[in-house]
Amino acid sequence: MKVAPSILSADFGHLARDVEEICNSGCDLVHVDVMDGHFVPNLTIGPVVVSAVAKAATKPLDIHLMVENNTFFVELFAPLKPEYISFHIEEEKHPHRLIQKIRSYGIKPAIVLNPHTPPESVEFLLKDLDMVLLMSVNPGFGGQSFIDSVLPKAKRLDAMRKQMNPECLIEVDGGVSDKNIVALKDAGVDVVVAGSYVFKHTNRKEAIESLQI
Ligand code: DX5
Ligand code: ZN
C-alpha cells in the first residue's frame, strides 16, 4: 500500500518543515488539497503556496482539485509538474477532454468520485486514467469519519480495472487510519491518503509505516 499524507492537516506556519518530515519518513506521495470555496465549503491554497511545497518535497505531488473550474486550475498547477492531478467527475462536463489535457503536460490524470458517485461513472474513461480516487468522506475538511460504503465500491472498481486497465491505481481519501487499512487493502486499494492520522500521530514515521501494509 502506498501512502500519500494530506498536508491539509500539517502546520501551515511550518509547512516546509512538515513536508520535509513526511518525505524523510518514507511517504510515497505528497497529497495537496486544492479547494475553491465553491465546489466545497472550504478554501485552501493556490500555486504560490503549492510551489513552496513542491520545493520542500522530495516525493512527487498528488494534487486533488476540489474546484468548479477544473481547466483553469489544471493550467495553473501544471507548471509545478505534479505526478498526478485529480479532478471530480461531478464537476466536469468534458472529463475525457480534460484527461487528454492533463496528459499533454506529462502529468498523470486521475478522476475523483464523491461518496455517492458509482464506479460505473468512469467505466468508459478507465483505459485513459492512471488513477481513480474514491472519497471516503465528503470533500472539504480533514478529520472526518470514514464512510465504509467505499469498501464495496473499491471492490467493484477493482474488478472493472482488472478487465479494462490493470495499470490504473485505486486511491482512497478520508478518515483513513490503522483501523481500516486492512479492509482497504482487501478491497483492492493501492494508495491511501491520510491527513489527521499522520499529522496528529506522536510519531509520523510510525504512522506512515503502519499504513504501508
Ligand atoms: C478532504 C480531503 C482529504 C483530507 C483527508 O476533502 O480531500 O485529503 O485532508 O483528511 P483525513 O485523513 O483527516 O480524513
Ligand atoms: Zn484529498
mmCIF file with all atom_site columns, C-alpha atoms and ligand atoms in Angstrom:
data_model
loop_
_atom_site.group_PDB
_atom_site.id
_atom_site.type_symbol
_atom_site.label_atom_id
_atom_site.label_alt_id
_atom_site.label_comp_id
_atom_site.label_asym_id
_atom_site.label_entity_id
_atom_site.label_seq_id
_atom_site.pdbx_PDB_ins_code
_atom_site.Cartn_x
_atom_site.Cartn_y
_atom_site.Cartn_z
_atom_site.occupancy
_atom_site.B_iso_or_equiv
_atom_site.pdbx_formal_charge
_atom_site.auth_seq_id
_atom_site.auth_comp_id
_atom_site.auth_asym_id
_atom_site.auth_atom_id
_atom_site.pdbx_PDB_model_num
ATOM   1   C  CA . MET A 1 1   ? 0.000   0.000  0.000   1.00 0.00 ? 1   MET A CA 1
ATOM   2   C  CA . LYS A 1 2   ? 1.325   3.438  -0.960  1.00 0.00 ? 2   LYS A CA 1
ATOM   3   C  CA . VAL A 1 3   ? 0.746   6.352  1.419   1.00 0.00 ? 3   VAL A CA 1
ATOM   4   C  CA . ALA A 1 4   ? 0.055   9.970  0.489   1.00 0.00 ? 4   ALA A CA 1
ATOM   5   C  CA . PRO A 1 5   ? -0.127  12.173 3.604   1.00 0.00 ? 5   PRO A CA 1
ATOM   6   C  CA . SER A 1 6   ? -2.501  15.112 3.106   1.00 0.00 ? 6   SER A CA 1
ATOM   7   C  CA . ILE A 1 7   ? -0.803  18.382 4.048   1.00 0.00 ? 7   ILE A CA 1
ATOM   8   C  CA . LEU A 1 8   ? -4.223  19.839 4.904   1.00 0.00 ? 8   LEU A CA 1
ATOM   9   C  CA . SER A 1 9   ? -3.539  18.652 8.466   1.00 0.00 ? 9   SER A CA 1
ATOM   10  C  CA . ALA A 1 10  ? 0.049   19.988 8.544   1.00 0.00 ? 10  ALA A CA 1
ATOM   11  C  CA . ASP A 1 11  ? 1.123   23.077 10.479  1.00 0.00 ? 11  ASP A CA 1
ATOM   12  C  CA . PHE A 1 12  ? 0.855   25.815 7.833   1.00 0.00 ? 12  PHE A CA 1
ATOM   13  C  CA . GLY A 1 13  ? 3.137   28.025 9.913   1.00 0.00 ? 13  GLY A CA 1
ATOM   14  C  CA . HIS A 1 14  ? 5.859   25.427 9.374   1.00 0.00 ? 14  HIS A CA 1
ATOM   15  C  CA . LEU A 1 15  ? 4.735   23.917 6.104   1.00 0.00 ? 15  LEU A CA 1
ATOM   16  C  CA . ALA A 1 16  ? 8.170   23.295 4.515   1.00 0.00 ? 16  ALA A CA 1
ATOM   17  C  CA . ARG A 1 17  ? 9.374   21.620 7.736   1.00 0.00 ? 17  ARG A CA 1
ATOM   18  C  CA . ASP A 1 18  ? 6.315   19.313 7.831   1.00 0.00 ? 18  ASP A CA 1
ATOM   19  C  CA . VAL A 1 19  ? 6.628   18.430 4.122   1.00 0.00 ? 19  VAL A CA 1
ATOM   20  C  CA . GLU A 1 20  ? 10.319  17.587 4.596   1.00 0.00 ? 20  GLU A CA 1
ATOM   21  C  CA . GLU A 1 21  ? 9.446   15.458 7.626   1.00 0.00 ? 21  GLU A CA 1
ATOM   22  C  CA . ILE A 1 22  ? 6.875   13.283 5.848   1.00 0.00 ? 22  ILE A CA 1
ATOM   23  C  CA . CYS A 1 23  ? 9.195   12.857 2.857   1.00 0.00 ? 23  CYS A CA 1
ATOM   24  C  CA . ASN A 1 24  ? 12.053  11.817 5.150   1.00 0.00 ? 24  ASN A CA 1
ATOM   25  C  CA . SER A 1 25  ? 9.630   9.462  6.905   1.00 0.00 ? 25  SER A CA 1
ATOM   26  C  CA . GLY A 1 26  ? 9.140   7.395  3.750   1.00 0.00 ? 26  GLY A CA 1
ATOM   27  C  CA . CYS A 1 27  ? 5.807   8.619  2.357   1.00 0.00 ? 27  CYS A CA 1
ATOM   28  C  CA . ASP A 1 28  ? 5.176   7.739  -1.303  1.00 0.00 ? 28  ASP A CA 1
ATOM   29  C  CA . LEU A 1 29  ? 3.386   10.898 -2.482  1.00 0.00 ? 29  LEU A CA 1
ATOM   30  C  CA . VAL A 1 30  ? 2.545   14.309 -1.014  1.00 0.00 ? 30  VAL A CA 1
ATOM   31  C  CA . HIS A 1 31  ? -1.229  14.888 -1.260  1.00 0.00 ? 31  HIS A CA 1
ATOM   32  C  CA . VAL A 1 32  ? -2.255  18.516 -1.843  1.00 0.00 ? 32  VAL A CA 1
ATOM   33  C  CA . ASP A 1 33  ? -5.925  19.512 -1.403  1.00 0.00 ? 33  ASP A CA 1
ATOM   34  C  CA . VAL A 1 34  ? -6.926  22.497 -3.528  1.00 0.00 ? 34  VAL A CA 1
ATOM   35  C  CA . MET A 1 35  ? -10.357 23.892 -2.550  1.00 0.00 ? 35  MET A CA 1
ATOM   36  C  CA . ASP A 1 36  ? -12.007 26.943 -4.105  1.00 0.00 ? 36  ASP A CA 1
ATOM   37  C  CA . GLY A 1 37  ? -14.818 27.777 -1.655  1.00 0.00 ? 37  GLY A CA 1
ATOM   38  C  CA . HIS A 1 38  ? -17.400 26.942 -4.366  1.00 0.00 ? 38  HIS A CA 1
ATOM   39  C  CA . PHE A 1 39  ? -17.275 23.233 -5.161  1.00 0.00 ? 39  PHE A CA 1
ATOM   40  C  CA . VAL A 1 40  ? -16.644 22.633 -1.447  1.00 0.00 ? 40  VAL A CA 1
ATOM   41  C  CA . PRO A 1 41  ? -17.352 24.923 1.528   1.00 0.00 ? 41  PRO A CA 1
ATOM   42  C  CA . ASN A 1 42  ? -13.676 25.487 2.288   1.00 0.00 ? 42  ASN A CA 1
ATOM   43  C  CA . LEU A 1 43  ? -10.797 27.430 0.764   1.00 0.00 ? 43  LEU A CA 1
ATOM   44  C  CA . THR A 1 44  ? -7.195  26.232 0.863   1.00 0.00 ? 44  THR A CA 1
ATOM   45  C  CA . ILE A 1 45  ? -4.114  27.012 -1.190  1.00 0.00 ? 45  ILE A CA 1
ATOM   46  C  CA . GLY A 1 46  ? -3.078  28.185 -4.652  1.00 0.00 ? 46  GLY A CA 1
ATOM   47  C  CA . PRO A 1 47  ? 0.037   27.866 -6.810  1.00 0.00 ? 47  PRO A CA 1
ATOM   48  C  CA . VAL A 1 48  ? 2.184   30.239 -4.707  1.00 0.00 ? 48  VAL A CA 1
ATOM   49  C  CA . VAL A 1 49  ? 1.960   28.008 -1.637  1.00 0.00 ? 49  VAL A CA 1
ATOM   50  C  CA . VAL A 1 50  ? 1.980   24.774 -3.636  1.00 0.00 ? 50  VAL A CA 1
ATOM   51  C  CA . SER A 1 51  ? 5.224   25.806 -5.354  1.00 0.00 ? 51  SER A CA 1
ATOM   52  C  CA . ALA A 1 52  ? 6.781   26.198 -1.874  1.00 0.00 ? 52  ALA A CA 1
ATOM   53  C  CA . VAL A 1 53  ? 5.500   22.687 -1.075  1.00 0.00 ? 53  VAL A CA 1
ATOM   54  C  CA . ALA A 1 54  ? 6.993   21.366 -4.338  1.00 0.00 ? 54  ALA A CA 1
ATOM   55  C  CA . LYS A 1 55  ? 10.352  22.919 -3.431  1.00 0.00 ? 55  LYS A CA 1
ATOM   56  C  CA . ALA A 1 56  ? 10.393  21.299 0.016   1.00 0.00 ? 56  ALA A CA 1
ATOM   57  C  CA . ALA A 1 57  ? 9.132   17.904 -1.203  1.00 0.00 ? 57  ALA A CA 1
ATOM   58  C  CA . THR A 1 58  ? 11.462  15.086 -2.214  1.00 0.00 ? 58  THR A CA 1
ATOM   59  C  CA . LYS A 1 59  ? 8.460   12.919 -3.163  1.00 0.00 ? 59  LYS A CA 1
ATOM   60  C  CA . PRO A 1 60  ? 6.071   13.542 -6.081  1.00 0.00 ? 60  PRO A CA 1
ATOM   61  C  CA . LEU A 1 61  ? 2.960   15.684 -5.606  1.00 0.00 ? 61  LEU A CA 1
ATOM   62  C  CA . ASP A 1 62  ? -0.575  14.327 -5.862  1.00 0.00 ? 62  ASP A CA 1
ATOM   63  C  CA . ILE A 1 63  ? -2.822  17.358 -6.455  1.00 0.00 ? 63  ILE A CA 1
ATOM   64  C  CA . HIS A 1 64  ? -6.516  16.843 -5.625  1.00 0.00 ? 64  HIS A CA 1
ATOM   65  C  CA . LEU A 1 65  ? -8.682  19.569 -7.150  1.00 0.00 ? 65  LEU A CA 1
ATOM   66  C  CA . MET A 1 66  ? -11.975 20.352 -5.373  1.00 0.00 ? 66  MET A CA 1
ATOM   67  C  CA . VAL A 1 67  ? -12.942 23.276 -7.585  1.00 0.00 ? 67  VAL A CA 1
ATOM   68  C  CA . GLU A 1 68  ? -15.596 24.436 -10.046 1.00 0.00 ? 68  GLU A CA 1
ATOM   69  C  CA . ASN A 1 69  ? -13.396 25.457 -12.956 1.00 0.00 ? 69  ASN A CA 1
ATOM   70  C  CA . ASN A 1 70  ? -11.177 22.421 -13.444 1.00 0.00 ? 70  ASN A CA 1
ATOM   71  C  CA . THR A 1 71  ? -9.493  23.535 -16.671 1.00 0.00 ? 71  THR A CA 1
ATOM   72  C  CA . PHE A 1 72  ? -8.410  26.864 -15.166 1.00 0.00 ? 72  PHE A CA 1
ATOM   73  C  CA . PHE A 1 73  ? -6.867  25.097 -12.155 1.00 0.00 ? 73  PHE A CA 1
ATOM   74  C  CA . VAL A 1 74  ? -5.167  22.410 -14.256 1.00 0.00 ? 74  VAL A CA 1
ATOM   75  C  CA . GLU A 1 75  ? -3.463  25.175 -16.268 1.00 0.00 ? 75  GLU A CA 1
ATOM   76  C  CA . LEU A 1 76  ? -2.489  26.938 -13.034 1.00 0.00 ? 76  LEU A CA 1
ATOM   77  C  CA . PHE A 1 77  ? -0.863  23.880 -11.419 1.00 0.00 ? 77  PHE A CA 1
ATOM   78  C  CA . ALA A 1 78  ? 0.621   22.123 -14.478 1.00 0.00 ? 78  ALA A CA 1
ATOM   79  C  CA . PRO A 1 79  ? 3.886   24.172 -14.385 1.00 0.00 ? 79  PRO A CA 1
ATOM   80  C  CA . LEU A 1 80  ? 4.614   22.689 -10.922 1.00 0.00 ? 80  LEU A CA 1
ATOM   81  C  CA . LYS A 1 81  ? 4.920   19.254 -12.581 1.00 0.00 ? 81  LYS A CA 1
ATOM   82  C  CA . PRO A 1 82  ? 2.992   17.146 -10.065 1.00 0.00 ? 82  PRO A CA 1
ATOM   83  C  CA . GLU A 1 83  ? 2.905   13.379 -10.614 1.00 0.00 ? 83  GLU A CA 1
ATOM   84  C  CA . TYR A 1 84  ? -0.926  13.348 -10.556 1.00 0.00 ? 84  TYR A CA 1
ATOM   85  C  CA . ILE A 1 85  ? -3.717  15.864 -10.946 1.00 0.00 ? 85  ILE A CA 1
ATOM   86  C  CA . SER A 1 86  ? -7.143  14.562 -9.979  1.00 0.00 ? 86  SER A CA 1
ATOM   87  C  CA . PHE A 1 87  ? -10.465 16.290 -10.633 1.00 0.00 ? 87  PHE A CA 1
ATOM   88  C  CA . HIS A 1 88  ? -14.033 15.496 -9.552  1.00 0.00 ? 88  HIS A CA 1
ATOM   89  C  CA . ILE A 1 89  ? -16.251 13.886 -12.168 1.00 0.00 ? 89  ILE A CA 1
ATOM   90  C  CA . GLU A 1 90  ? -19.296 15.548 -10.552 1.00 0.00 ? 90  GLU A CA 1
ATOM   91  C  CA . GLU A 1 91  ? -17.934 18.935 -11.658 1.00 0.00 ? 91  GLU A CA 1
ATOM   92  C  CA . GLU A 1 92  ? -16.760 18.208 -15.186 1.00 0.00 ? 92  GLU A CA 1
ATOM   93  C  CA . LYS A 1 93  ? -18.820 18.281 -18.391 1.00 0.00 ? 93  LYS A CA 1
ATOM   94  C  CA . HIS A 1 94  ? -15.963 17.021 -20.579 1.00 0.00 ? 94  HIS A CA 1
ATOM   95  C  CA . PRO A 1 95  ? -13.853 14.683 -18.454 1.00 0.00 ? 95  PRO A CA 1
ATOM   96  C  CA . HIS A 1 96  ? -12.275 12.926 -21.434 1.00 0.00 ? 96  HIS A CA 1
ATOM   97  C  CA . ARG A 1 97  ? -11.032 16.204 -22.888 1.00 0.00 ? 97  ARG A CA 1
ATOM   98  C  CA . LEU A 1 98  ? -9.558  17.223 -19.531 1.00 0.00 ? 98  LEU A CA 1
ATOM   99  C  CA . ILE A 1 99  ? -7.806  13.858 -19.158 1.00 0.00 ? 99  ILE A CA 1
ATOM   100 C  CA . GLN A 1 100 ? -6.122  14.478 -22.508 1.00 0.00 ? 100 GLN A CA 1
ATOM   101 C  CA . LYS A 1 101 ? -5.146  17.997 -21.470 1.00 0.00 ? 101 LYS A CA 1
ATOM   102 C  CA . ILE A 1 102 ? -3.557  16.808 -18.195 1.00 0.00 ? 102 ILE A CA 1
ATOM   103 C  CA . ARG A 1 103 ? -1.646  14.100 -20.067 1.00 0.00 ? 103 ARG A CA 1
ATOM   104 C  CA . SER A 1 104 ? -0.449  16.613 -22.661 1.00 0.00 ? 104 SER A CA 1
ATOM   105 C  CA . TYR A 1 105 ? 1.527   18.289 -19.833 1.00 0.00 ? 105 TYR A CA 1
ATOM   106 C  CA . GLY A 1 106 ? 3.224   14.973 -18.979 1.00 0.00 ? 106 GLY A CA 1
ATOM   107 C  CA . ILE A 1 107 ? 1.117   14.663 -15.790 1.00 0.00 ? 107 ILE A CA 1
ATOM   108 C  CA . LYS A 1 108 ? -0.822  11.530 -14.840 1.00 0.00 ? 108 LYS A CA 1
ATOM   109 C  CA . PRO A 1 109 ? -4.581  12.131 -14.945 1.00 0.00 ? 109 PRO A CA 1
ATOM   110 C  CA . ALA A 1 110 ? -6.885  10.893 -12.163 1.00 0.00 ? 110 ALA A CA 1
ATOM   111 C  CA . ILE A 1 111 ? -10.615 11.229 -11.512 1.00 0.00 ? 111 ILE A CA 1
ATOM   112 C  CA . VAL A 1 112 ? -12.226 11.596 -8.077  1.00 0.00 ? 112 VAL A CA 1
ATOM   113 C  CA . LEU A 1 113 ? -15.606 10.150 -7.123  1.00 0.00 ? 113 LEU A CA 1
ATOM   114 C  CA . ASN A 1 114 ? -17.655 11.545 -4.232  1.00 0.00 ? 114 ASN A CA 1
ATOM   115 C  CA . PRO A 1 115 ? -19.223 9.018  -1.820  1.00 0.00 ? 115 PRO A CA 1
ATOM   116 C  CA . HIS A 1 116 ? -22.495 8.851  -3.816  1.00 0.00 ? 116 HIS A CA 1
ATOM   117 C  CA . THR A 1 117 ? -20.944 8.511  -7.280  1.00 0.00 ? 117 THR A CA 1
ATOM   118 C  CA . PRO A 1 118 ? -20.890 4.949  -8.661  1.00 0.00 ? 118 PRO A CA 1
ATOM   119 C  CA . PRO A 1 119 ? -17.691 3.419  -10.076 1.00 0.00 ? 119 PRO A CA 1
ATOM   120 C  CA . GLU A 1 120 ? -19.556 2.855  -13.378 1.00 0.00 ? 120 GLU A CA 1
ATOM   121 C  CA . SER A 1 121 ? -19.359 6.621  -13.971 1.00 0.00 ? 121 SER A CA 1
ATOM   122 C  CA . VAL A 1 122 ? -15.705 6.120  -15.021 1.00 0.00 ? 122 VAL A CA 1
ATOM   123 C  CA . GLU A 1 123 ? -16.251 2.887  -16.965 1.00 0.00 ? 123 GLU A CA 1
ATOM   124 C  CA . PHE A 1 124 ? -15.606 4.456  -20.371 1.00 0.00 ? 124 PHE A CA 1
ATOM   125 C  CA . LEU A 1 125 ? -12.727 6.599  -19.091 1.00 0.00 ? 125 LEU A CA 1
ATOM   126 C  CA . LEU A 1 126 ? -10.844 3.875  -17.224 1.00 0.00 ? 126 LEU A CA 1
ATOM   127 C  CA . LYS A 1 127 ? -8.481  2.950  -20.024 1.00 0.00 ? 127 LYS A CA 1
ATOM   128 C  CA . ASP A 1 128 ? -7.283  6.567  -20.231 1.00 0.00 ? 128 ASP A CA 1
ATOM   129 C  CA . LEU A 1 129 ? -6.730  7.062  -16.488 1.00 0.00 ? 129 LEU A CA 1
ATOM   130 C  CA . ASP A 1 130 ? -3.688  6.457  -14.287 1.00 0.00 ? 130 ASP A CA 1
ATOM   131 C  CA . MET A 1 131 ? -5.697  6.537  -11.062 1.00 0.00 ? 131 MET A CA 1
ATOM   132 C  CA . VAL A 1 132 ? -9.236  6.745  -9.660  1.00 0.00 ? 132 VAL A CA 1
ATOM   133 C  CA . LEU A 1 133 ? -9.624  8.423  -6.278  1.00 0.00 ? 133 LEU A CA 1
ATOM   134 C  CA . LEU A 1 134 ? -12.588 7.301  -4.167  1.00 0.00 ? 134 LEU A CA 1
ATOM   135 C  CA . MET A 1 135 ? -13.683 9.732  -1.456  1.00 0.00 ? 135 MET A CA 1
ATOM   136 C  CA . SER A 1 136 ? -14.401 8.038  1.865   1.00 0.00 ? 136 SER A CA 1
ATOM   137 C  CA . VAL A 1 137 ? -15.626 11.347 3.373   1.00 0.00 ? 137 VAL A CA 1
ATOM   138 C  CA . ASN A 1 138 ? -17.496 14.279 1.869   1.00 0.00 ? 138 ASN A CA 1
ATOM   139 C  CA . PRO A 1 139 ? -14.773 16.511 0.412   1.00 0.00 ? 139 PRO A CA 1
ATOM   140 C  CA . GLY A 1 140 ? -13.922 19.768 2.144   1.00 0.00 ? 140 GLY A CA 1
ATOM   141 C  CA . PHE A 1 141 ? -12.363 19.006 5.513   1.00 0.00 ? 141 PHE A CA 1
ATOM   142 C  CA . GLY A 1 142 ? -9.825  16.823 7.248   1.00 0.00 ? 142 GLY A CA 1
ATOM   143 C  CA . GLY A 1 143 ? -10.600 14.837 10.364  1.00 0.00 ? 143 GLY A CA 1
ATOM   144 C  CA . GLN A 1 144 ? -13.998 13.397 9.330   1.00 0.00 ? 144 GLN A CA 1
ATOM   145 C  CA . SER A 1 145 ? -15.070 9.807  9.915   1.00 0.00 ? 145 SER A CA 1
ATOM   146 C  CA . PHE A 1 146 ? -14.602 7.079  7.335   1.00 0.00 ? 146 PHE A CA 1
ATOM   147 C  CA . ILE A 1 147 ? -17.665 6.180  5.209   1.00 0.00 ? 147 ILE A CA 1
ATOM   148 C  CA . ASP A 1 148 ? -17.386 2.415  4.820   1.00 0.00 ? 148 ASP A CA 1
ATOM   149 C  CA . SER A 1 149 ? -19.523 2.107  1.658   1.00 0.00 ? 149 SER A CA 1
ATOM   150 C  CA . VAL A 1 150 ? -16.235 2.912  -0.104  1.00 0.00 ? 150 VAL A CA 1
ATOM   151 C  CA . LEU A 1 151 ? -15.177 -0.716 0.520   1.00 0.00 ? 151 LEU A CA 1
ATOM   152 C  CA . PRO A 1 152 ? -17.721 -2.457 -1.775  1.00 0.00 ? 152 PRO A CA 1
ATOM   153 C  CA . LYS A 1 153 ? -17.214 0.406  -4.240  1.00 0.00 ? 153 LYS A CA 1
ATOM   154 C  CA . ALA A 1 154 ? -13.449 -0.193 -4.342  1.00 0.00 ? 154 ALA A CA 1
ATOM   155 C  CA . LYS A 1 155 ? -14.088 -3.918 -4.880  1.00 0.00 ? 155 LYS A CA 1
ATOM   156 C  CA . ARG A 1 156 ? -16.328 -3.179 -7.871  1.00 0.00 ? 156 ARG A CA 1
ATOM   157 C  CA . LEU A 1 157 ? -13.804 -0.756 -9.307  1.00 0.00 ? 157 LEU A CA 1
ATOM   158 C  CA . ASP A 1 158 ? -11.025 -3.292 -8.746  1.00 0.00 ? 158 ASP A CA 1
ATOM   159 C  CA . ALA A 1 159 ? -12.937 -5.867 -10.828 1.00 0.00 ? 159 ALA A CA 1
ATOM   160 C  CA . MET A 1 160 ? -13.560 -3.278 -13.569 1.00 0.00 ? 160 MET A CA 1
ATOM   161 C  CA . ARG A 1 161 ? -9.953  -2.095 -13.795 1.00 0.00 ? 161 ARG A CA 1
ATOM   162 C  CA . LYS A 1 162 ? -8.604  -5.667 -13.849 1.00 0.00 ? 162 LYS A CA 1
ATOM   163 C  CA . GLN A 1 163 ? -10.595 -6.160 -17.049 1.00 0.00 ? 163 GLN A CA 1
ATOM   164 C  CA . MET A 1 164 ? -10.089 -2.765 -18.667 1.00 0.00 ? 164 MET A CA 1
ATOM   165 C  CA . ASN A 1 165 ? -6.840  -1.240 -17.347 1.00 0.00 ? 165 ASN A CA 1
ATOM   166 C  CA . PRO A 1 166 ? -4.919  -3.193 -14.679 1.00 0.00 ? 166 PRO A CA 1
ATOM   167 C  CA . GLU A 1 167 ? -2.326  -0.371 -14.536 1.00 0.00 ? 167 GLU A CA 1
ATOM   168 C  CA . CYS A 1 168 ? -4.888  2.115  -13.215 1.00 0.00 ? 168 CYS A CA 1
ATOM   169 C  CA . LEU A 1 169 ? -4.439  2.637  -9.460  1.00 0.00 ? 169 LEU A CA 1
ATOM   170 C  CA . ILE A 1 170 ? -7.224  2.950  -6.864  1.00 0.00 ? 170 ILE A CA 1
ATOM   171 C  CA . GLU A 1 171 ? -6.720  5.622  -4.195  1.00 0.00 ? 171 GLU A CA 1
ATOM   172 C  CA . VAL A 1 172 ? -8.946  6.274  -1.167  1.00 0.00 ? 172 VAL A CA 1
ATOM   173 C  CA . ASP A 1 173 ? -9.146  9.621  0.660   1.00 0.00 ? 173 ASP A CA 1
ATOM   174 C  CA . GLY A 1 174 ? -10.744 10.460 4.003   1.00 0.00 ? 174 GLY A CA 1
ATOM   175 C  CA . GLY A 1 175 ? -10.780 9.019  7.515   1.00 0.00 ? 175 GLY A CA 1
ATOM   176 C  CA . VAL A 1 176 ? -8.009  6.518  6.732   1.00 0.00 ? 176 VAL A CA 1
ATOM   177 C  CA . SER A 1 177 ? -6.135  5.070  9.743   1.00 0.00 ? 177 SER A CA 1
ATOM   178 C  CA . ASP A 1 178 ? -4.680  1.849  11.101  1.00 0.00 ? 178 ASP A CA 1
ATOM   179 C  CA . LYS A 1 179 ? -8.302  0.857  11.924  1.00 0.00 ? 179 LYS A CA 1
ATOM   180 C  CA . ASN A 1 180 ? -9.428  0.480  8.291   1.00 0.00 ? 180 ASN A CA 1
ATOM   181 C  CA . ILE A 1 181 ? -6.176  -0.086 6.379   1.00 0.00 ? 181 ILE A CA 1
ATOM   182 C  CA . VAL A 1 182 ? -6.533  -3.895 6.255   1.00 0.00 ? 182 VAL A CA 1
ATOM   183 C  CA . ALA A 1 183 ? -10.102 -3.652 4.903   1.00 0.00 ? 183 ALA A CA 1
ATOM   184 C  CA . LEU A 1 184 ? -8.888  -1.147 2.276   1.00 0.00 ? 184 LEU A CA 1
ATOM   185 C  CA . LYS A 1 185 ? -6.073  -3.465 1.241   1.00 0.00 ? 185 LYS A CA 1
ATOM   186 C  CA . ASP A 1 186 ? -8.521  -6.389 0.988   1.00 0.00 ? 186 ASP A CA 1
ATOM   187 C  CA . ALA A 1 187 ? -10.811 -4.268 -1.197  1.00 0.00 ? 187 ALA A CA 1
ATOM   188 C  CA . GLY A 1 188 ? -8.015  -3.798 -3.778  1.00 0.00 ? 188 GLY A CA 1
ATOM   189 C  CA . VAL A 1 189 ? -6.917  -0.260 -2.869  1.00 0.00 ? 189 VAL A CA 1
ATOM   190 C  CA . ASP A 1 190 ? -3.342  0.700  -3.905  1.00 0.00 ? 190 ASP A CA 1
ATOM   191 C  CA . VAL A 1 191 ? -2.867  4.189  -2.416  1.00 0.00 ? 191 VAL A CA 1
ATOM   192 C  CA . VAL A 1 192 ? -4.321  5.818  0.709   1.00 0.00 ? 192 VAL A CA 1
ATOM   193 C  CA . VAL A 1 193 ? -4.456  9.494  1.597   1.00 0.00 ? 193 VAL A CA 1
ATOM   194 C  CA . ALA A 1 194 ? -4.126  10.181 5.311   1.00 0.00 ? 194 ALA A CA 1
ATOM   195 C  CA . GLY A 1 195 ? -4.227  13.648 6.850   1.00 0.00 ? 195 GLY A CA 1
ATOM   196 C  CA . SER A 1 196 ? -5.095  13.790 10.538  1.00 0.00 ? 196 SER A CA 1
ATOM   197 C  CA . TYR A 1 197 ? -3.932  10.211 11.222  1.00 0.00 ? 197 TYR A CA 1
ATOM   198 C  CA . VAL A 1 198 ? -0.377  11.026 10.083  1.00 0.00 ? 198 VAL A CA 1
ATOM   199 C  CA . PHE A 1 199 ? -0.051  14.630 11.284  1.00 0.00 ? 199 PHE A CA 1
ATOM   200 C  CA . LYS A 1 200 ? -1.674  14.168 14.699  1.00 0.00 ? 200 LYS A CA 1
ATOM   201 C  CA . HIS A 1 201 ? 0.293   10.983 15.449  1.00 0.00 ? 201 HIS A CA 1
ATOM   202 C  CA . THR A 1 202 ? 3.075   11.332 18.024  1.00 0.00 ? 202 THR A CA 1
ATOM   203 C  CA . ASN A 1 203 ? 5.413   9.557  15.585  1.00 0.00 ? 203 ASN A CA 1
ATOM   204 C  CA . ARG A 1 204 ? 4.646   10.422 11.951  1.00 0.00 ? 204 ARG A CA 1
ATOM   205 C  CA . LYS A 1 205 ? 7.121   7.889  10.553  1.00 0.00 ? 205 LYS A CA 1
ATOM   206 C  CA . GLU A 1 206 ? 5.449   5.126  12.551  1.00 0.00 ? 206 GLU A CA 1
ATOM   207 C  CA . ALA A 1 207 ? 2.036   6.336  11.350  1.00 0.00 ? 207 ALA A CA 1
ATOM   208 C  CA . ILE A 1 208 ? 3.111   6.213  7.685   1.00 0.00 ? 208 ILE A CA 1
ATOM   209 C  CA . GLU A 1 209 ? 4.699   2.778  8.106   1.00 0.00 ? 209 GLU A CA 1
ATOM   210 C  CA . SER A 1 210 ? 1.588   1.397  9.836   1.00 0.00 ? 210 SER A CA 1
ATOM   211 C  CA . LEU A 1 211 ? -0.336  2.076  6.586   1.00 0.00 ? 211 LEU A CA 1
ATOM   212 C  CA . GLN A 1 212 ? 2.296   0.664  4.199   1.00 0.00 ? 212 GLN A CA 1
ATOM   213 C  CA . ILE A 1 213 ? 0.997   -2.909 4.507   1.00 0.00 ? 213 ILE A CA 1
HETATM 214 C  C1 . DX5 B 2 .   ? -10.886 16.086 2.233   1.00 0.00 ? 1   DX5 B C1 1
HETATM 215 C  C2 . DX5 B 2 .   ? -9.506  15.949 1.643   1.00 0.00 ? 1   DX5 B C2 1
HETATM 216 C  C3 . DX5 B 2 .   ? -8.635  14.978 2.315   1.00 0.00 ? 1   DX5 B C3 1
HETATM 217 C  C4 . DX5 B 2 .   ? -8.357  15.266 3.774   1.00 0.00 ? 1   DX5 B C4 1
HETATM 218 C  C5 . DX5 B 2 .   ? -8.167  13.938 4.445   1.00 0.00 ? 1   DX5 B C5 1
HETATM 219 O  O1 . DX5 B 2 .   ? -11.657 16.841 1.381   1.00 0.00 ? 1   DX5 B O1 1
HETATM 220 O  O2 . DX5 B 2 .   ? -9.610  15.550 0.283   1.00 0.00 ? 1   DX5 B O2 1
HETATM 221 O  O3 . DX5 B 2 .   ? -7.430  14.770 1.597   1.00 0.00 ? 1   DX5 B O3 1
HETATM 222 O  O4 . DX5 B 2 .   ? -7.234  16.065 4.005   1.00 0.00 ? 1   DX5 B O4 1
HETATM 223 O  O5 . DX5 B 2 .   ? -8.018  14.147 5.798   1.00 0.00 ? 1   DX5 B O5 1
HETATM 224 P  P1 . DX5 B 2 .   ? -8.256  12.978 6.860   1.00 0.00 ? 1   DX5 B P1 1
HETATM 225 O  O6 . DX5 B 2 .   ? -7.258  11.902 6.566   1.00 0.00 ? 1   DX5 B O6 1
HETATM 226 O  O7 . DX5 B 2 .   ? -8.028  13.672 8.174   1.00 0.00 ? 1   DX5 B O7 1
HETATM 227 O  O8 . DX5 B 2 .   ? -9.673  12.498 6.692   1.00 0.00 ? 1   DX5 B O8 1
HETATM 228 ZN ZN . ZN  B 3 .   ? -7.754  14.988 -0.797  1.00 0.00 ? 2   ZN  B ZN 1
#
